[in-house]
CSV table of C-alpha atoms in Angstrom, one decimal:
chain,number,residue,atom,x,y,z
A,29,UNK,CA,-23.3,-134.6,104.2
A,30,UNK,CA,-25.8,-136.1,102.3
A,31,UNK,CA,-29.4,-135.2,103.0
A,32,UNK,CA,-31.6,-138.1,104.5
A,33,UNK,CA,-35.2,-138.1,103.3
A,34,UNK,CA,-37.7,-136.9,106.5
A,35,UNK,CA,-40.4,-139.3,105.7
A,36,UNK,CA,-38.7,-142.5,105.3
A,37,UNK,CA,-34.8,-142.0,106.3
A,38,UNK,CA,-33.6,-143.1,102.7
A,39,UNK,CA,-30.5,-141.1,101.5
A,40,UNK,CA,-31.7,-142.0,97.9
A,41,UNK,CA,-32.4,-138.5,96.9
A,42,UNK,CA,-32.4,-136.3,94.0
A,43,UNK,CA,-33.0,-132.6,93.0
A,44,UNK,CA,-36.4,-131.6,92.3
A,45,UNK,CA,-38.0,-129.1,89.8
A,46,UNK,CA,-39.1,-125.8,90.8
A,47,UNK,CA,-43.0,-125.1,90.2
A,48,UNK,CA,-44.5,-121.7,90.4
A,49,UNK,CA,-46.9,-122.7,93.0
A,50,UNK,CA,-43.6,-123.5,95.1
A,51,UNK,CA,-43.6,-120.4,97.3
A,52,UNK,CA,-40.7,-117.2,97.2
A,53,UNK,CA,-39.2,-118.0,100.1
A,54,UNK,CA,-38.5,-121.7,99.1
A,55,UNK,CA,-37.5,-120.5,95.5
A,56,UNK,CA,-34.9,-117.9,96.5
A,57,UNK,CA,-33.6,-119.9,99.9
A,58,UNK,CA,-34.5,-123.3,99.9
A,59,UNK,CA,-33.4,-126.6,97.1
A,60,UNK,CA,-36.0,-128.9,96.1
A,61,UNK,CA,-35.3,-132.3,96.9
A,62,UNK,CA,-37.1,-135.7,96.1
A,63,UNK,CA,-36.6,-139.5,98.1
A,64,UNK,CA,-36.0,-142.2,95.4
A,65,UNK,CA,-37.7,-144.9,97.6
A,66,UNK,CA,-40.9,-143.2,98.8
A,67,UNK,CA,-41.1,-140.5,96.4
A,68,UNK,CA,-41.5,-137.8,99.1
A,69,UNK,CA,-40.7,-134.3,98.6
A,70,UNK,CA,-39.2,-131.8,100.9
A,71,UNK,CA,-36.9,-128.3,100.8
A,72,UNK,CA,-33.5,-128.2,102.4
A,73,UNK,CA,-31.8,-125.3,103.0
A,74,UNK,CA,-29.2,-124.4,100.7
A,75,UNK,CA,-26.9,-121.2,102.7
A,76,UNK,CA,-25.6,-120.5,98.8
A,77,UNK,CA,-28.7,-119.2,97.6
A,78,UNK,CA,-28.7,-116.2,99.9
A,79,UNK,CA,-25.4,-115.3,99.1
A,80,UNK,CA,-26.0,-115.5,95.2
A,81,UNK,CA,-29.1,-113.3,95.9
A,82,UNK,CA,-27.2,-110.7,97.6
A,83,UNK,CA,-24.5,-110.7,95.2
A,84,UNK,CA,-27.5,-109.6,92.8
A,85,UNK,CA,-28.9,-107.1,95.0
A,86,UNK,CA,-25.8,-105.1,94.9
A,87,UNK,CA,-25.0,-105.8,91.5
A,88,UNK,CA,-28.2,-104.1,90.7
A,89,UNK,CA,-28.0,-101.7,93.4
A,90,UNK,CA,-24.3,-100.6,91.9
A,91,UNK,CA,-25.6,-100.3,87.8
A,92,UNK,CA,-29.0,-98.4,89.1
A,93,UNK,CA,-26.3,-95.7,91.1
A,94,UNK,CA,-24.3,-95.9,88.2
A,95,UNK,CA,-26.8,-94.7,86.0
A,96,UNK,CA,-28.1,-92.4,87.7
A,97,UNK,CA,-24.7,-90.5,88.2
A,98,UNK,CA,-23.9,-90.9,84.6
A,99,UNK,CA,-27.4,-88.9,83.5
A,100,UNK,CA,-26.7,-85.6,82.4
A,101,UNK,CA,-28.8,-83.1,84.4
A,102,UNK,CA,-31.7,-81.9,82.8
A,103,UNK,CA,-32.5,-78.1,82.9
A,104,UNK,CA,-36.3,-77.7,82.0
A,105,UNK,CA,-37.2,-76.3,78.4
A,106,UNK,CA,-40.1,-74.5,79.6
A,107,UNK,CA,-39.2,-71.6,80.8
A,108,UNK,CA,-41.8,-68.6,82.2
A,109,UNK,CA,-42.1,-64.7,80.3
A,110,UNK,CA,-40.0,-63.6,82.6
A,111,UNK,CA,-37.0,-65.5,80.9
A,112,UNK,CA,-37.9,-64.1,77.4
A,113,UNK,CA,-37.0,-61.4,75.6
A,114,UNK,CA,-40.3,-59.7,76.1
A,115,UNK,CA,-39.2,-56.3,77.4
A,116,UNK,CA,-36.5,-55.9,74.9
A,117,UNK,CA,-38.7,-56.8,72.4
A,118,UNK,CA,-41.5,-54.1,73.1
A,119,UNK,CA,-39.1,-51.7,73.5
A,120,UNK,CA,-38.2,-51.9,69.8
A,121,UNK,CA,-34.7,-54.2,70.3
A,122,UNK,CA,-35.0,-56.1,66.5
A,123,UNK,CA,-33.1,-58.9,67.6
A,124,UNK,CA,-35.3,-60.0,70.3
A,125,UNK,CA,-38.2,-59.3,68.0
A,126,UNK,CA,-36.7,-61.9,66.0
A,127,UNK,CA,-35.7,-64.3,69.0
A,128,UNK,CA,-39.2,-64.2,70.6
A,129,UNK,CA,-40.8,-65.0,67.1
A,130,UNK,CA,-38.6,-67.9,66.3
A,131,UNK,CA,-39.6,-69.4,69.9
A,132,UNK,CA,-43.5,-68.7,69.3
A,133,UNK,CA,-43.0,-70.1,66.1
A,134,UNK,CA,-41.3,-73.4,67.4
A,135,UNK,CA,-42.5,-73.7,71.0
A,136,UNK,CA,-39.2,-73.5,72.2
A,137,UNK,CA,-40.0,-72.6,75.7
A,138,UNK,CA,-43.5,-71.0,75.5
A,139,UNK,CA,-46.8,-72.5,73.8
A,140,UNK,CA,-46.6,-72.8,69.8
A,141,UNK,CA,-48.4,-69.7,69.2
A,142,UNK,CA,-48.2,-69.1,65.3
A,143,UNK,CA,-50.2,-65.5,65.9
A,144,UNK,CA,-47.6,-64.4,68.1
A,145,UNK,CA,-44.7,-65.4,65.7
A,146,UNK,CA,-45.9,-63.8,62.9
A,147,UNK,CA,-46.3,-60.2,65.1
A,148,UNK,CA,-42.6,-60.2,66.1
A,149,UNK,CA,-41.9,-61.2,62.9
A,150,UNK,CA,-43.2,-58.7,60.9
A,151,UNK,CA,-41.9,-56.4,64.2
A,152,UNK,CA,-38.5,-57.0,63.4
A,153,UNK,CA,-38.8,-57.7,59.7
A,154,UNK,CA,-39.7,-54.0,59.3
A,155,UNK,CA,-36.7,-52.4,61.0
A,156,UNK,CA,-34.5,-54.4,58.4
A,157,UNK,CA,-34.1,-58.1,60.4
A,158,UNK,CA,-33.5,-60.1,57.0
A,159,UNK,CA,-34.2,-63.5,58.8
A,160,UNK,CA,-37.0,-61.6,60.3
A,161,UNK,CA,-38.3,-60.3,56.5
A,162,UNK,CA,-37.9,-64.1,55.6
A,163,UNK,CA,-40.0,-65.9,58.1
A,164,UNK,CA,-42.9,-62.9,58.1
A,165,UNK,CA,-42.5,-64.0,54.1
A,166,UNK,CA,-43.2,-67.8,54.8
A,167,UNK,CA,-45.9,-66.9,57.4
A,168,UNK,CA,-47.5,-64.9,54.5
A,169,UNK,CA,-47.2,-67.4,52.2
A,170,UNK,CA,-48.4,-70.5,54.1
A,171,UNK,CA,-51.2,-68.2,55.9
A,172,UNK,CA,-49.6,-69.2,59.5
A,173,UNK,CA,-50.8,-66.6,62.1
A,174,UNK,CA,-52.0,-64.5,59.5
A,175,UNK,CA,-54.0,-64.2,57.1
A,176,UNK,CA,-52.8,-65.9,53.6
A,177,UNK,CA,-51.4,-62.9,51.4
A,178,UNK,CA,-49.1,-63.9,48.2
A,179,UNK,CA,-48.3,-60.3,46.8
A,180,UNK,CA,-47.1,-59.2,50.9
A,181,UNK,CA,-45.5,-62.7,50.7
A,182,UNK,CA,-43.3,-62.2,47.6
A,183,UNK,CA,-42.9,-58.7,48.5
A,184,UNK,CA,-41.1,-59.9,52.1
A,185,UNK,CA,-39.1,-63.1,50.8
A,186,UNK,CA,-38.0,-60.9,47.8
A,187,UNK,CA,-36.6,-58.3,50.3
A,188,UNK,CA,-34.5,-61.3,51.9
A,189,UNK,CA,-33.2,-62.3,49.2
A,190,UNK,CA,-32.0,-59.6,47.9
A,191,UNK,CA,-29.5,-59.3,51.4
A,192,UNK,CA,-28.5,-62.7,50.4
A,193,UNK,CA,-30.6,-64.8,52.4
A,194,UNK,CA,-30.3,-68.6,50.2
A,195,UNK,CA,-33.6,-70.4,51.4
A,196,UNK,CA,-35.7,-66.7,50.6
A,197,UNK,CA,-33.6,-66.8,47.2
A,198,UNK,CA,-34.4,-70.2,46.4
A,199,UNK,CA,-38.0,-69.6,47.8
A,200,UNK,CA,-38.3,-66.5,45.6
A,201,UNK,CA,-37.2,-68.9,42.3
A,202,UNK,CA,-40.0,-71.1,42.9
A,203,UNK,CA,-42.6,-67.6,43.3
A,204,UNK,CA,-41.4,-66.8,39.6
A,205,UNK,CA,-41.5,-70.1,38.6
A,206,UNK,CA,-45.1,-71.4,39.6
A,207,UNK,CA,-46.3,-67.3,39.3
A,208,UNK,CA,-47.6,-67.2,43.0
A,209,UNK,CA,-47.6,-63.2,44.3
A,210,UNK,CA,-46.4,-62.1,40.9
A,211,UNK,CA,-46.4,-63.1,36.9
A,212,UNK,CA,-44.6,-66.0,36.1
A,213,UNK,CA,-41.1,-65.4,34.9
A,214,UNK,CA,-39.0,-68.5,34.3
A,215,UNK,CA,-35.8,-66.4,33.7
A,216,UNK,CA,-35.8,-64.8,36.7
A,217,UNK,CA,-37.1,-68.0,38.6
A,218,UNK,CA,-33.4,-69.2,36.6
A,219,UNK,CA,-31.4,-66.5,38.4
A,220,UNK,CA,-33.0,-66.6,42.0
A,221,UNK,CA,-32.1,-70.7,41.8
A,222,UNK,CA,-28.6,-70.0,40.7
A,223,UNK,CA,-28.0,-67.6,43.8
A,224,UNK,CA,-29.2,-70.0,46.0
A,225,UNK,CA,-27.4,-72.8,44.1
A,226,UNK,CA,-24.4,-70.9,45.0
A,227,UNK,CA,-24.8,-70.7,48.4
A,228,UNK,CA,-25.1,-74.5,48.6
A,229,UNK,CA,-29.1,-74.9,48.3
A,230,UNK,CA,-29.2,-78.7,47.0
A,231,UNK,CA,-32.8,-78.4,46.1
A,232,UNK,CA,-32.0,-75.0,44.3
A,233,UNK,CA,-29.5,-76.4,41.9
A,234,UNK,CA,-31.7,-79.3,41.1
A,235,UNK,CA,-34.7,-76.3,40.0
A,236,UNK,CA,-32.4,-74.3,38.3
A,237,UNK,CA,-31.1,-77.3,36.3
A,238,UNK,CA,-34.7,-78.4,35.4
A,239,UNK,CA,-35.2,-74.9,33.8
A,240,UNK,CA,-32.1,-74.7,31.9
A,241,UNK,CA,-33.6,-76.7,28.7
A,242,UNK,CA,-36.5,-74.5,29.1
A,243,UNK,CA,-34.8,-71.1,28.0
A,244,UNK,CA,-33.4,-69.4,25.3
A,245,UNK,CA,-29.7,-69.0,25.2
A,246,UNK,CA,-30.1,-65.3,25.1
A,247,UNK,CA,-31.8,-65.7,28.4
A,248,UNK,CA,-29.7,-67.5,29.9
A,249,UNK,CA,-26.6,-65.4,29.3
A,250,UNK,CA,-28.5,-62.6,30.4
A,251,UNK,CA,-29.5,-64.3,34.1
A,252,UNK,CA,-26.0,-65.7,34.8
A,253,UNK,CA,-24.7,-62.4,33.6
A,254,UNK,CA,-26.6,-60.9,36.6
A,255,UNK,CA,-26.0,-63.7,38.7
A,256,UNK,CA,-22.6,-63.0,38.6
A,257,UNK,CA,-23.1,-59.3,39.3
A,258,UNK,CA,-25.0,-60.0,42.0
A,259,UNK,CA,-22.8,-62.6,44.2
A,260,UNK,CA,-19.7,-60.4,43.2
A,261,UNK,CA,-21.6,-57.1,44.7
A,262,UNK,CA,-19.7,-55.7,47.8
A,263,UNK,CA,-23.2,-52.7,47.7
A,264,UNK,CA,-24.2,-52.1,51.5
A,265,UNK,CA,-27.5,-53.6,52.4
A,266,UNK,CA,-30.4,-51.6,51.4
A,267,UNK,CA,-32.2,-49.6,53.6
A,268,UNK,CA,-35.2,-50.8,56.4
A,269,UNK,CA,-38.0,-51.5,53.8
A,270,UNK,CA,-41.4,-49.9,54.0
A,271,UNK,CA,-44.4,-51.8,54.6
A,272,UNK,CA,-46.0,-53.5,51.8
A,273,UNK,CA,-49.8,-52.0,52.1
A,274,UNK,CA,-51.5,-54.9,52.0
A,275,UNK,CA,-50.2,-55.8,55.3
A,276,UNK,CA,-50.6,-52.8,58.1
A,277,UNK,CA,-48.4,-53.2,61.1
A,278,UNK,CA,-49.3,-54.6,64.0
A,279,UNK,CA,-49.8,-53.0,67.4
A,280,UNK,CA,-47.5,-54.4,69.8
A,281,UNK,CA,-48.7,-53.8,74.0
A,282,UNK,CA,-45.4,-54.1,76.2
């Protein structure tokens, strides 16, 4: 049925526009409608608006649940002590030593506490831990948590590396290359990169490339002489090192 305008009785009507100023309850439920003759305007009821609008009530409704099951749960990061390896690790256990430095270290679970890092590190890194012997290196080197000490620094990464470790061999090249915690010695700057080269360090292959036009071909034989040696070596791993004395050990309350 058509509508019939209120005002006059004209059924010469058209669809209005929607203004802002038009009201909710006439925007979601209601059509606006304007007489032709008299130019009156007026809302009519229009029952397929309230359907449309709980048709999008549920849609929304539906995708919100369905998101919501979807999200994987979410198990907290931060996590008290009592979930670290604390104990262990005062008791002497080398591994947790190493664990609970690596979290310090990264705030993975506690407060980035460099300090705190650097005493497990060196913890662990002096009952043999060759990670361990690495990162107390670094912290040495970049003065994080400790103070800054190159010769205790070379000392640490050089132990590393010598078990194999490729960042503390590639590390140690760029020690003898640039002289930092002991003389400058491109040759063996050469053979550290070419270990760690080996062991698929990009950046060490790039370093030991740049030195190659830098040697003497005597020199060269000699380092990838060793090189060899040493990749090929089956030798256990050397014993726990001993402190280098520049750097006492820390004390350690459980």
């Amino acid at each position: 049925m058509s509508p019939i305008c209120p005002h006059c009785g004209s059924s010469q009507i058209r669809t209005a526009r929607l203004h802002a100023h038009d009201g909710v309850r006439h925007i979601l439920l209601d059509t606006p409608l304007r007489c032709r003759d008299c130019r009156h305007h007026f809302w009519k009821f229009n029952p397929v608006k309230p359907v449309l609008l709980l048709l999008a009530v549920g849609v929304l409704v539906g995708i919100t649940a369905w998101l919501a099951l979807e999200q994987p749960v979410v198990t907290p990061t931060a996590q008290t002590d009592s979930s670290l390896p604390h104990a262990r690790a005062a008791a002497g256990d080398a591994d947790a030593q190493l664990k609970l430095g690596l979290r310090y270290a990264e705030g993975d679970g506690v407060i980035q506490n460099q300090k705190e890092a650097a005493k497990w590190f060196e913890l662990a890194a002096r009952q043999g831990k060759t990670d361990a012997q690495y990162h107390y290196g670094l912290a040495l080197l970049k003065g994080r948590g400790v103070v800054q000490d190159y010769r205790a620094a070379f000392s640490w990464i050089e132990k590393a590396a010598q078990r194999g470790h490729a960042k503390a061999q590639f590390d140690l090249g760029e020690l003898y290359r640039y002289g930092t915690g002991t003389a400058a010695d491109k040759p063996r700057a050469y053979l550290w990169f070419n270990l760690a080269a080996s062991q698929g360090v990009e950046a060490a292959a790039k370093a030991r490339d740049s030195l190659v036009w830098q040697l003497k071909p005597e020199q060269l034989a000699a380092m990838q002489e060793e090189a060899r040696r040493m990749s090929l070596s089956t030798a256990a791993a050397p014993p726990t090192p001993s402190p280098p004395e520049a750097s006492p050990p820390l004390s350690v309350t459980p």
